[in-house]
């Protein structure tokens, strides 16, 4: 330790003496590793030569007297921790881009440095690749930080151009001066504009139906490498909705309307007018539009207008949480009967939690069962067994410890609040056309489940403007305008019923006892001992 202290004292006093003689006249000679600052890394190099009788590195003989001695040490000490420059060589930003061989590409160069920079082109494209406008030799300084690349119209492939950025310091890297970077350009043949094809669709009146559009693209430009579908005109009678945007209803003020999301080619159509209708669409690939074509829609009459039960038939839907009663639940359906006692809906096994809906003395009634099998029931005050279509709805809300049950029929309302539980869910299937005591006879249509109701209008959002026979607006209310509809039993065929909201399917227990009603027909009316003309509307 004492030897080191002594050595430092010698160096220090030598520095005081010799710097008065030498000063900094030699420049920054002591930066031996060329990192722009004199520090311990340089001292390690200097010390190695100091201990050598024949200097291995003549650069440490700062005063060029043939030896590395105290005079050179004085110069080193004088420059200790001195910076040649606080600047460094500019840091150039490499970049990649693309261009079509029928177009030019303006390249904007970038580099990071504290000083103002002069940009230059350091290399040229090879023969046959293209040229840089106005530059035929390198290096060539630019007036700004841009240049224009003009590809050969037959070339495709990769072009690499080296550029420079100089800080004007006159120093050599890494202390300053010229930094370089690379521009990589992918040259492609001209893109093909996207293309769309005419579409023809057949839909059933009043039933909301998905229509798939048909567009093609070559994947350029990239990005985005994909297309968006654009509605340019609306149907005369039908309504279009965007299923990718919460079933947004597309109106005249929205045209041209871009369907939400890249590559989304589906939209929803509904109409209450039978006949031909049409609308137009195109696509865009991020740079160019396609041609515009028509979607021709053939709206046919809704022949399978309702389900007809004979008292022994029913439809089974596999268990889904959408059918269970929980807080904020609502159900809505249409019925037409002349029998005073009917079983309409069942979502419960032989024991445990669940519910049933029926008609008692001609009035709609809801039965709720808790886990122990205890039952509470709620009945509407007016009869509906008059052979006409009626719209029935039930709403369930829970506010601990009470539950509120609301029954609506054709706009009328019955509300009661009693003690209860918040959840009547179970794993049993949903049965339509039957409950524990009775089956259902005559017609049934448009069963809907909701996840909640409007706070102010309660069930008004699903009724009020709801018409079964003239149901264009009603279908829109059920699927488009009311976004929390979870299920909508609507049209089907053969021995099934299809949910037009979630695509669940119900199955007839026996096609001889429950079937679609496509036309007027006669059947025996057991409730009045005569015959009743029923069927589609």
XYZ file of C-alpha atoms in Angstrom, residues 14 46 49-53 55 60-76:
25
model
C 5.791 14.731 -12.071
C 0.304 2.773 -21.122
C 4.640 -0.135 -22.209
C 6.027 1.830 -19.233
C 7.396 -1.396 -17.803
C 8.929 -2.457 -21.114
C 12.491 -1.427 -21.958
C 8.053 -0.028 -26.051
C 2.669 5.487 -25.912
C 5.881 7.389 -26.686
C 3.871 10.570 -26.806
C 6.807 12.946 -27.166
C 8.569 10.667 -29.697
C 11.921 10.613 -27.864
C 12.321 6.850 -28.264
C 11.378 5.842 -24.735
C 8.255 5.634 -22.639
C 9.256 7.631 -19.603
C 8.157 10.277 -17.132
C 7.722 12.836 -19.897
C 5.143 10.601 -21.562
C 3.538 10.007 -18.141
C 3.165 13.731 -17.691
C 1.273 13.944 -20.952
C -0.938 11.017 -19.914
